[in-house]
PDB file of C-alpha atoms in Angstrom:
ATOM      1  CA  MET A   1       0.000   0.000   0.000  1.00 66.00           C
ATOM      2  CA  ASP A   2       1.418   3.394  -0.927  1.00 85.00           C
ATOM      3  CA  LYS A   3       1.711   6.376   1.369  1.00 90.00           C
ATOM      4  CA  LYS A   4      -1.248   8.297  -0.053  1.00 91.00           C
ATOM      5  CA  ALA A   5      -3.527   5.307   0.453  1.00 91.00           C
ATOM      6  CA  ILE A   6      -2.330   4.902   4.046  1.00 92.00           C
ATOM      7  CA  ILE A   7      -3.014   8.580   4.782  1.00 93.00           C
ATOM      8  CA  GLN A   8      -6.495   8.235   3.330  1.00 94.00           C
ATOM      9  CA  GLU A   9      -7.171   5.239   5.594  1.00 93.00           C
ATOM     10  CA  LEU A  10      -5.824   7.094   8.626  1.00 93.00           C
ATOM     11  CA  ARG A  11      -8.142  10.032   7.963  1.00 94.00           C
ATOM     12  CA  ALA A  12     -11.071   7.634   7.713  1.00 95.00           C
ATOM     13  CA  TRP A  13     -10.133   5.998  11.012  1.00 94.00           C
ATOM     14  CA  ASN A  14      -9.740   9.408  12.638  1.00 95.00           C
ATOM     15  CA  ASP A  15     -13.300  10.278  11.663  1.00 96.00           C
ATOM     16  CA  ALA A  16     -14.602   6.896  12.818  1.00 95.00           C
ATOM     17  CA  VAL A  17     -12.909   6.925  16.239  1.00 95.00           C
ATOM     18  CA  LEU A  18     -13.799  10.580  16.750  1.00 96.00           C
ATOM     19  CA  ALA A  19     -17.487   9.916  16.130  1.00 95.00           C
ATOM     20  CA  ALA A  20     -17.824   6.534  17.844  1.00 94.00           C
ATOM     21  CA  GLN A  21     -15.590   6.920  20.891  1.00 95.00           C
ATOM     22  CA  ALA A  22     -13.985  10.313  21.485  1.00 96.00           C
ATOM     23  CA  ARG A  23     -17.021  12.580  21.253  1.00 95.00           C
ATOM     24  CA  PRO A  24     -19.336  10.243  23.225  1.00 94.00           C
ATOM     25  CA  PHE A  25     -16.714  10.058  25.973  1.00 95.00           C
ATOM     26  CA  LEU A  26     -16.549  13.858  26.149  1.00 95.00           C
ATOM     27  CA  GLU A  27     -20.313  14.511  26.147  1.00 92.00           C
ATOM     28  CA  PRO A  28     -20.772  14.211  29.951  1.00 90.00           C
ATOM     29  CA  PHE A  29     -18.111  16.907  30.390  1.00 93.00           C
ATOM     30  CA  GLY A  30     -19.962  19.257  28.052  1.00 92.00           C
ATOM     31  CA  LEU A  31     -17.046  19.050  25.597  1.00 95.00           C
ATOM     32  CA  THR A  32     -16.580  18.196  21.948  1.00 96.00           C
ATOM     33  CA  MET A  33     -13.518  17.626  19.774  1.00 97.00           C
ATOM     34  CA  ARG A  34     -12.428  18.985  16.404  1.00 96.00           C
ATOM     35  CA  PHE A  35      -9.512  18.478  13.989  1.00 96.00           C
ATOM     36  CA  ASP A  36      -8.099  21.820  12.801  1.00 95.00           C
ATOM     37  CA  ALA A  37      -4.601  22.212  11.360  1.00 91.00           C
ATOM     38  CA  ASP A  38      -4.920  25.977  10.910  1.00 92.00           C
ATOM     39  CA  VAL A  39      -4.748  26.799  14.627  1.00 93.00           C
ATOM     40  CA  PHE A  40      -1.188  25.398  14.831  1.00 91.00           C
ATOM     41  CA  ASP A  41       1.738  27.309  13.407  1.00 88.00           C
ATOM     42  CA  GLU A  42       4.272  25.769  11.046  1.00 84.00           C
ATOM     43  CA  ASP A  43       6.904  25.215  13.730  1.00 82.00           C
ATOM     44  CA  GLU A  44       4.425  23.213  15.810  1.00 81.00           C
ATOM     45  CA  ARG A  45       3.401  21.072  12.859  1.00 79.00           C
ATOM     46  CA  LEU A  46       7.023  20.426  11.886  1.00 79.00           C
ATOM     47  CA  ASP A  47       7.917  19.120  15.348  1.00 72.00           C
ATOM     48  CA  THR A  48       8.516  15.485  14.394  1.00 58.00           C
ATOM     49  CA  GLY A  49       8.489  14.466  18.050  1.00 67.00           C
ATOM     50  CA  CYS A  50       4.729  15.093  18.237  1.00 74.00           C
ATOM     51  CA  ILE A  51       2.388  13.162  15.966  1.00 85.00           C
ATOM     52  CA  ALA A  52      -0.754  14.418  17.738  1.00 89.00           C
ATOM     53  CA  LEU A  53      -0.977  18.048  18.903  1.00 92.00           C
ATOM     54  CA  TYR A  54      -3.467  19.566  21.350  1.00 94.00           C
ATOM     55  CA  LYS A  55      -4.275  23.274  21.165  1.00 94.00           C
ATOM     56  CA  GLY A  56      -3.662  24.395  24.728  1.00 93.00           C
ATOM     57  CA  GLY A  57      -6.566  26.321  26.211  1.00 95.00           C
ATOM     58  CA  SER A  58      -9.140  25.116  23.701  1.00 96.00           C
ATOM     59  CA  VAL A  59     -10.774  22.959  26.378  1.00 96.00           C
ATOM     60  CA  PHE A  60     -11.978  26.203  27.976  1.00 96.00           C
ATOM     61  CA  TRP A  61     -13.892  26.956  24.784  1.00 94.00           C
ATOM     62  CA  LYS A  62     -15.673  23.613  25.332  1.00 95.00           C
ATOM     63  CA  GLU A  63     -13.951  22.257  22.231  1.00 96.00           C
ATOM     64  CA  ILE A  64     -10.758  20.201  22.247  1.00 97.00           C
ATOM     65  CA  ILE A  65      -8.905  21.223  19.089  1.00 97.00           C
ATOM     66  CA  TYR A  66      -6.188  18.941  17.774  1.00 96.00           C
ATOM     67  CA  TRP A  67      -4.068  18.097  14.739  1.00 94.00           C
ATOM     68  CA  ILE A  68      -2.507  14.807  13.666  1.00 93.00           C
ATOM     69  CA  ASP A  69       0.558  14.462  11.443  1.00 91.00           C
ATOM     70  CA  TYR A  70      -0.786  11.830   9.039  1.00 92.00           C
ATOM     71  CA  GLU A  71       2.409  11.837   6.979  1.00 90.00           C
ATOM     72  CA  ALA A  72       4.560  11.008  10.009  1.00 88.00           C
ATOM     73  CA  MET A  73       2.121   8.263  10.988  1.00 90.00           C
ATOM     74  CA  ALA A  74       2.195   6.810   7.488  1.00 89.00           C
ATOM     75  CA  ASP A  75       5.990   6.814   7.495  1.00 87.00           C
ATOM     76  CA  PHE A  76       5.921   4.938  10.796  1.00 85.00           C
ATOM     77  CA  PHE A  77       3.632   2.210   9.481  1.00 85.00           C
ATOM     78  CA  ILE A  78       5.685   1.817   6.314  1.00 84.00           C
ATOM     79  CA  ARG A  79       8.893   1.641   8.324  1.00 82.00           C
ATOM     80  CA  GLU A  80       7.436  -0.938  10.717  1.00 77.00           C
ATOM     81  CA  ASP A  81       5.862  -2.887   7.835  1.00 77.00           C
ATOM     82  CA  ASP A  82       2.530  -2.977   9.658  1.00 74.00           C
ATOM     83  CA  CYS A  83      -0.113  -1.545   7.366  1.00 75.00           C
ATOM     84  CA  SER A  84      -3.128  -3.333   8.809  1.00 81.00           C
ATOM     85  CA  ARG A  85      -6.452  -1.697   9.560  1.00 82.00           C
ATOM     86  CA  ASP A  86      -6.236  -2.873  13.169  1.00 87.00           C
ATOM     87  CA  ALA A  87      -2.930  -1.023  13.545  1.00 88.00           C
ATOM     88  CA  TYR A  88      -4.394   2.161  12.048  1.00 90.00           C
ATOM     89  CA  LYS A  89      -7.437   2.019  14.311  1.00 92.00           C
ATOM     90  CA  GLU A  90      -5.382   1.322  17.442  1.00 93.00           C
ATOM     91  CA  GLN A  91      -2.946   4.160  16.861  1.00 93.00           C
ATOM     92  CA  MET A  92      -5.693   6.621  15.973  1.00 94.00           C
ATOM     93  CA  HIS A  93      -7.573   5.715  19.138  1.00 96.00           C
ATOM     94  CA  ILE A  94      -4.419   6.180  21.232  1.00 95.00           C
ATOM     95  CA  ASN A  95      -3.603   9.522  19.597  1.00 95.00           C
ATOM     96  CA  LEU A  96      -7.087  10.949  20.119  1.00 97.00           C
ATOM     97  CA  PHE A  97      -7.305   9.844  23.751  1.00 97.00           C
ATOM     98  CA  HIS A  98      -3.792  11.086  24.447  1.00 96.00           C
ATOM     99  CA  VAL A  99      -5.031  14.525  23.351  1.00 97.00           C
ATOM    100  CA  ILE A 100      -8.173  14.118  25.462  1.00 97.00           C
ATOM    101  CA  GLY A 101      -6.089  13.213  28.503  1.00 97.00           C
ATOM    102  CA  SER A 102      -3.918  16.315  28.140  1.00 96.00           C
ATOM    103  CA  ALA A 103      -6.959  18.554  27.705  1.00 97.00           C
ATOM    104  CA  LEU A 104      -8.802  17.147  30.729  1.00 97.00           C
ATOM    105  CA  VAL A 105      -5.743  17.551  32.965  1.00 97.00           C
ATOM    106  CA  GLU A 106      -5.568  21.189  31.862  1.00 96.00           C
ATOM    107  CA  MET A 107      -9.254  21.639  32.674  1.00 97.00           C
ATOM    108  CA  PHE A 108      -9.011  19.965  36.080  1.00 96.00           C
ATOM    109  CA  SER A 109      -5.867  21.857  37.082  1.00 96.00           C
ATOM    110  CA  ASP A 110      -7.602  25.132  36.195  1.00 95.00           C
ATOM    111  CA  LEU A 111     -10.586  24.200  38.384  1.00 95.00           C
ATOM    112  CA  TYR A 112      -8.345  23.455  41.353  1.00 95.00           C
ATOM    113  CA  GLY A 113      -8.156  26.297  43.844  1.00 94.00           C
ATOM    114  CA  GLN A 114     -11.092  28.199  42.350  1.00 94.00           C
ATOM    115  CA  GLY A 115     -13.412  27.895  45.335  1.00 91.00           C
ATOM    116  CA  ASP A 116     -15.003  24.470  44.773  1.00 89.00           C
ATOM    117  CA  GLU A 117     -14.035  22.893  48.091  1.00 88.00           C
ATOM    118  CA  ALA A 118     -15.475  19.483  47.202  1.00 84.00           C
ATOM    119  CA  PHE A 119     -13.449  19.352  43.982  1.00 90.00           C
ATOM    120  CA  ASP A 120     -10.265  20.505  45.719  1.00 92.00           C
ATOM    121  CA  ALA A 121     -10.777  17.843  48.387  1.00 89.00           C
ATOM    122  CA  SER A 122     -11.190  15.140  45.726  1.00 89.00           C
ATOM    123  CA  VAL A 123      -7.858  16.171  44.189  1.00 93.00           C
ATOM    124  CA  ASP A 124      -6.083  16.413  47.559  1.00 92.00           C
ATOM    125  CA  ALA A 125      -7.372  12.929  48.466  1.00 89.00           C
ATOM    126  CA  LEU A 126      -5.713  11.320  45.449  1.00 90.00           C
ATOM    127  CA  PRO A 127      -3.001   8.765  46.286  1.00 87.00           C
ATOM    128  CA  GLU A 128       0.652   9.709  45.988  1.00 85.00           C
ATOM    129  CA  GLY A 129       1.674   9.750  42.338  1.00 86.00           C
ATOM    130  CA  PRO A 130       2.123  12.010  39.331  1.00 90.00           C
ATOM    131  CA  MET A 131      -1.568  12.826  38.864  1.00 94.00           C
ATOM    132  CA  ARG A 132      -2.132  14.701  42.113  1.00 94.00           C
ATOM    133  CA  PRO A 133       0.545  17.383  41.511  1.00 95.00           C
ATOM    134  CA  LEU A 134      -0.579  17.678  37.875  1.00 95.00           C
ATOM    135  CA  LEU A 135      -4.149  18.451  38.931  1.00 96.00           C
ATOM    136  CA  GLN A 136      -2.821  20.798  41.593  1.00 95.00           C
ATOM    137  CA  GLY A 137      -0.920  22.679  38.891  1.00 91.00           C
ATOM    138  CA  ASP A 138       2.544  21.535  39.959  1.00 86.00           C
ATOM    139  CA  GLY A 139       3.337  18.769  37.451  1.00 76.00           C
ATOM    140  CA  ASP A 140       5.754  18.861  34.531  1.00 86.00           C
ATOM    141  CA  PRO A 141       5.284  18.107  30.796  1.00 88.00           C
ATOM    142  CA  LYS A 142       6.916  14.678  31.025  1.00 90.00           C
ATOM    143  CA  GLN A 143       4.532  13.619  33.784  1.00 93.00           C
ATOM    144  CA  LEU A 144       1.585  14.934  31.781  1.00 93.00           C
ATOM    145  CA  SER A 145       2.660  13.035  28.672  1.00 92.00           C
ATOM    146  CA  ALA A 146       3.167   9.816  30.640  1.00 93.00           C
ATOM    147  CA  LEU A 147      -0.229  10.144  32.355  1.00 95.00           C
ATOM    148  CA  SER A 148      -2.012  10.842  29.054  1.00 95.00           C
ATOM    149  CA  GLU A 149      -0.204   7.949  27.395  1.00 95.00           C
ATOM    150  CA  GLU A 150      -1.308   5.573  30.157  1.00 96.00           C
ATOM    151  CA  PHE A 151      -4.883   6.882  29.956  1.00 96.00           C
ATOM    152  CA  ALA A 152      -4.976   6.372  26.174  1.00 96.00           C
ATOM    153  CA  ALA A 153      -3.356   2.926  26.205  1.00 95.00           C
ATOM    154  CA  TYR A 154      -5.650   1.540  28.896  1.00 95.00           C
ATOM    155  CA  HIS A 155      -8.703   2.950  27.130  1.00 95.00           C
ATOM    156  CA  GLN A 156      -7.609   1.328  23.869  1.00 93.00           C
ATOM    157  CA  ASP A 157      -7.138  -2.039  25.631  1.00 93.00           C
ATOM    158  CA  ASN A 158     -10.602  -1.891  27.255  1.00 91.00           C
ATOM    159  CA  ARG A 159      -8.931  -1.559  30.665  1.00 92.00           C
ATOM    160  CA  ALA A 160      -9.827   2.076  31.233  1.00 92.00           C
ATOM    161  CA  GLU A 161     -10.578   1.520  34.942  1.00 89.00           C
ATOM    162  CA  GLU A 162      -6.871   0.825  35.522  1.00 91.00           C
ATOM    163  CA  SER A 163      -6.052   4.426  34.589  1.00 94.00           C
ATOM    164  CA  SER A 164      -5.983   6.842  37.523  1.00 93.00           C
ATOM    165  CA  LEU A 165      -7.027   9.686  35.223  1.00 96.00           C
ATOM    166  CA  TYR A 166     -10.005   7.719  33.905  1.00 94.00           C
ATOM    167  CA  ARG A 167     -11.155   6.927  37.433  1.00 92.00           C
ATOM    168  CA  PHE A 168     -10.936  10.594  38.387  1.00 93.00           C
ATOM    169  CA  CYS A 169     -12.930  11.505  35.265  1.00 93.00           C
ATOM    170  CA  MET A 170     -15.681   9.057  36.239  1.00 90.00           C
ATOM    171  CA  GLN A 171     -15.699  10.457  39.760  1.00 86.00           C
ATOM    172  CA  TYR A 172     -15.971  14.008  38.386  1.00 89.00           C
ATOM    173  CA  ILE A 173     -18.990  13.326  36.149  1.00 85.00           C
ATOM    174  CA  THR A 174     -20.782  11.217  38.773  1.00 74.00           C
ATOM    175  CA  PRO A 175     -23.129  12.993  41.192  1.00 57.00           C
ATOM    176  CA  LYS A 176     -21.078  13.843  44.249  1.00 52.00           C
ATOM    177  CA  THR A 177     -23.520  12.457  46.816  1.00 51.00           C
ATOM    178  CA  VAL A 178     -25.122   9.040  46.522  1.00 55.00           C
ATOM    179  CA  ALA A 179     -27.908   8.903  49.040  1.00 57.00           C
ATOM    180  CA  GLY A 180     -29.839   6.121  50.712  1.00 66.00           C
ATOM    181  CA  PRO A 181     -28.958   2.457  50.336  1.00 72.00           C
ATOM    182  CA  ASP A 182     -26.621   3.130  47.383  1.00 76.00           C
ATOM    183  CA  ARG A 183     -24.126   5.173  49.406  1.00 79.00           C
ATOM    184  CA  LEU A 184     -20.716   3.609  49.986  1.00 85.00           C
ATOM    185  CA  ALA A 185     -20.228   3.218  53.736  1.00 88.00           C
ATOM    186  CA  ILE A 186     -19.308   0.710  56.433  1.00 88.00           C
ATOM    187  CA  THR A 187     -22.505  -0.079  58.335  1.00 85.00           C
ATOM    188  CA  ASP A 188     -23.893  -2.576  60.836  1.00 80.00           C
ATOM    189  CA  ASP A 189     -26.914  -3.242  58.648  1.00 78.00           C
ATOM    190  CA  VAL A 190     -25.293  -4.669  55.519  1.00 75.00           C
ATOM    191  CA  THR A 191     -22.332  -7.031  55.708  1.00 85.00           C
ATOM    192  CA  GLU A 192     -21.522  -9.343  52.817  1.00 91.00           C
ATOM    193  CA  VAL A 193     -18.490 -11.566  53.319  1.00 94.00           C
ATOM    194  CA  ILE A 194     -17.013 -14.202  51.053  1.00 95.00           C
ATOM    195  CA  GLU A 195     -14.491 -16.887  51.959  1.00 95.00           C
ATOM    196  CA  VAL A 196     -11.566 -17.423  49.595  1.00 95.00           C
ATOM    197  CA  ALA A 197      -9.636 -20.690  49.811  1.00 96.00           C
ATOM    198  CA  THR A 198      -5.853 -20.339  49.842  1.00 95.00           C
ATOM    199  CA  THR A 199      -3.704 -23.442  49.380  1.00 96.00           C
ATOM    200  CA  PRO A 200      -0.510 -24.240  47.467  1.00 95.00           C
ATOM    201  CA  THR A 201      -2.692 -24.970  44.404  1.00 95.00           C
ATOM    202  CA  VAL A 202      -5.713 -22.689  44.917  1.00 95.00           C
ATOM    203  CA  ASN A 203      -4.785 -18.983  44.881  1.00 95.00           C
ATOM    204  CA  PRO A 204      -1.149 -19.896  45.547  1.00 95.00           C
ATOM    205  CA  GLU A 205       0.185 -16.335  45.612  1.00 96.00           C
ATOM    206  CA  MET A 206      -2.276 -15.310  48.324  1.00 95.00           C
ATOM    207  CA  PHE A 207      -1.381 -18.523  50.146  1.00 96.00           C
ATOM    208  CA  ARG A 208       2.309 -17.597  50.020  1.00 96.00           C
ATOM    209  CA  ARG A 209       1.697 -14.078  51.252  1.00 95.00           C
ATOM    210  CA  ARG A 210      -0.574 -15.156  54.103  1.00 95.00           C
ATOM    211  CA  VAL A 211       1.998 -17.712  55.224  1.00 95.00           C
ATOM    212  CA  ARG A 212       4.724 -15.097  55.040  1.00 94.00           C
ATOM    213  CA  GLY A 213       2.673 -12.701  57.148  1.00 93.00           C
ATOM    214  CA  LEU A 214       2.145 -15.299  59.877  1.00 94.00           C
ATOM    215  CA  MET A 215       5.826 -16.215  59.855  1.00 94.00           C
ATOM    216  CA  LEU A 216       6.765 -12.561  60.299  1.00 93.00           C
ATOM    217  CA  SER A 217       4.513 -12.611  63.368  1.00 90.00           C
ATOM    218  CA  GLY A 218       6.532 -15.500  64.808  1.00 92.00           C
ATOM    219  CA  LEU A 219       4.615 -18.614  63.733  1.00 93.00           C
ATOM    220  CA  PRO A 220       6.747 -21.521  62.403  1.00 94.00           C
ATOM    221  CA  GLN A 221       6.391 -22.147  58.662  1.00 95.00           C
ATOM    222  CA  GLN A 222       4.742 -25.571  58.987  1.00 94.00           C
ATOM    223  CA  GLU A 223       2.104 -24.280  61.405  1.00 95.00           C
ATOM    224  CA  ALA A 224       1.522 -21.192  59.275  1.00 95.00           C
ATOM    225  CA  GLU A 225       1.003 -23.278  56.131  1.00 96.00           C
ATOM    226  CA  LYS A 226      -1.388 -25.625  57.935  1.00 95.00           C
ATOM    227  CA  PHE A 227      -3.447 -22.718  59.289  1.00 96.00           C
ATOM    228  CA  VAL A 228      -3.628 -20.830  55.988  1.00 95.00           C
ATOM    229  CA  ALA A 229      -4.586 -23.948  53.991  1.00 96.00           C
ATOM    230  CA  SER A 230      -7.378 -24.813  56.413  1.00 96.00           C
ATOM    231  CA  THR A 231      -8.688 -21.295  57.081  1.00 95.00           C
ATOM    232  CA  PRO A 232     -10.201 -19.405  54.124  1.00 96.00           C
ATOM    233  CA  GLN A 233      -9.454 -15.718  53.766  1.00 96.00           C
ATOM    234  CA  LYS A 234     -12.557 -13.682  54.632  1.00 95.00           C
ATOM    235  CA  LEU A 235     -13.194 -10.653  52.422  1.00 95.00           C
ATOM    236  CA  GLU A 236     -15.970  -8.119  52.870  1.00 94.00           C
ATOM    237  CA  LEU A 237     -17.552  -6.983  49.614  1.00 94.00           C
ATOM    238  CA  PHE A 238     -18.197  -3.361  48.649  1.00 92.00           C
ATOM    239  CA  TYR A 239     -19.685  -1.813  45.537  1.00 90.00           C
ATOM    240  CA  ASP A 240     -19.299   1.781  44.374  1.00 85.00           C
ATOM    241  CA  VAL A 241     -22.375   2.238  42.183  1.00 79.00           C
ATOM    242  CA  ALA A 242     -20.469   4.617  39.918  1.00 74.00           C
ATOM    243  CA  LEU A 243     -17.187   2.759  39.571  1.00 76.00           C
ATOM    244  CA  GLY A 244     -17.443  -0.914  40.522  1.00 82.00           C
ATOM    245  CA  ALA A 245     -16.750  -3.636  43.089  1.00 89.00           C
ATOM    246  CA  PHE A 246     -13.869  -4.280  45.461  1.00 92.00           C
ATOM    247  CA  ALA A 247     -13.155  -6.373  48.562  1.00 94.00           C
ATOM    248  CA  ILE A 248     -11.319  -5.712  51.830  1.00 94.00           C
ATOM    249  CA  ASP A 249      -9.939  -8.091  54.462  1.00 94.00           C
ATOM    250  CA  ALA A 250     -12.927  -8.554  56.771  1.00 92.00           C
ATOM    251  CA  GLU A 251     -10.755  -8.216  59.870  1.00 91.00           C
ATOM    252  CA  ALA A 252      -9.755  -4.697  58.813  1.00 91.00           C
ATOM    253  CA  VAL A 253     -13.309  -3.454  58.295  1.00 91.00           C
ATOM    254  CA  GLY A 254     -14.387  -1.283  61.204  1.00 85.00           C
ATOM    255  CA  ASN A 255     -10.972  -1.413  62.842  1.00 87.00           C
ATOM    256  CA  MET A 256      -9.038   1.188  60.851  1.00 88.00           C
ATOM    257  CA  PRO A 257      -9.598   3.913  58.222  1.00 88.00           C
ATOM    258  CA  LEU A 258     -10.357   2.343  54.835  1.00 90.00           C
ATOM    259  CA  TYR A 259     -10.328   3.958  51.401  1.00 88.00           C
ATOM    260  CA  ASN A 260     -12.186   3.554  48.121  1.00 86.00           C
ATOM    261  CA  PRO A 261      -9.530   2.179  45.730  1.00 86.00           C
ATOM    262  CA  TYR A 262     -11.102   3.952  42.757  1.00 79.00           C
ATOM    263  CA  THR A 263     -11.181   7.456  44.218  1.00 75.00           C
ATOM    264  CA  GLY A 264      -8.752   7.387  47.143  1.00 77.00           C
ATOM    265  CA  GLU A 265     -11.478   8.809  49.407  1.00 78.00           C
ATOM    266  CA  GLU A 266     -12.037   7.445  52.926  1.00 84.00           C
ATOM    267  CA  ILE A 267     -15.050   5.171  53.288  1.00 88.00           C
ATOM    268  CA  PRO A 268     -17.352   6.535  56.020  1.00 87.00           C
ATOM    269  CA  ASP A 269     -17.563   4.234  59.057  1.00 88.00           C
ATOM    270  CA  GLU A 270     -21.173   4.363  60.289  1.00 84.00           C
ATOM    271  CA  THR A 271     -20.928   1.401  62.664  1.00 81.00           C
ATOM    272  CA  GLU A 272     -21.888   1.907  66.308  1.00 72.00           C
TER     273      GLU A 272
END
């Protein structure tokens, strides 16, 4: 396939991914997305280190403006000898969501410190890592690129929930307060516990870690292995209606502060 034909295919995939995935993802934020080469100057477009460019500040116009260097992309596919439609689609998806990630970080960092105490608290409660300083306005371009790249790659692989930026996005567009029986809290009323077998052949890694923990507490290895193999691990189940399920060691529940793994926020303890 020649270069012109590859570029034509890439443009078609850009339009398809933009319509089917990028714009629907942005709708809850009140944003849209548009390709526009004219808003970038020649020096920006000639920067061969950037295949996909985001027009900084355009997110505040409710429109994420971007440009993609189709010629550079085509050269890459020719050089790698991978001119399949799956490859085109995958790379276009990653490029578009890399741009989206950069734009959303810019939007969130601008919101931080503007008087929305609930939003500021949600940022401050984020676990240690590159995202928290980025949303607080203290990150650097390399951290931003790495975070956007992770966000785009996980979204492409249908593992979006593993991206810290994606989880924050879902938290942002979800109503802040879930009332009634759907709220996430530790209570006396609802307790759902499962028992997970741990033996050398069933969940062997958990078996190893449980044995190691008992040995560190002073129990001999043989006794520790016997106890762990005969005593299932009890896990209490939780479900964040906006983000999904998780489980916590039942012995820890109610005995120490616990946190929602999706948002980093403390789970209210309403037990008596």
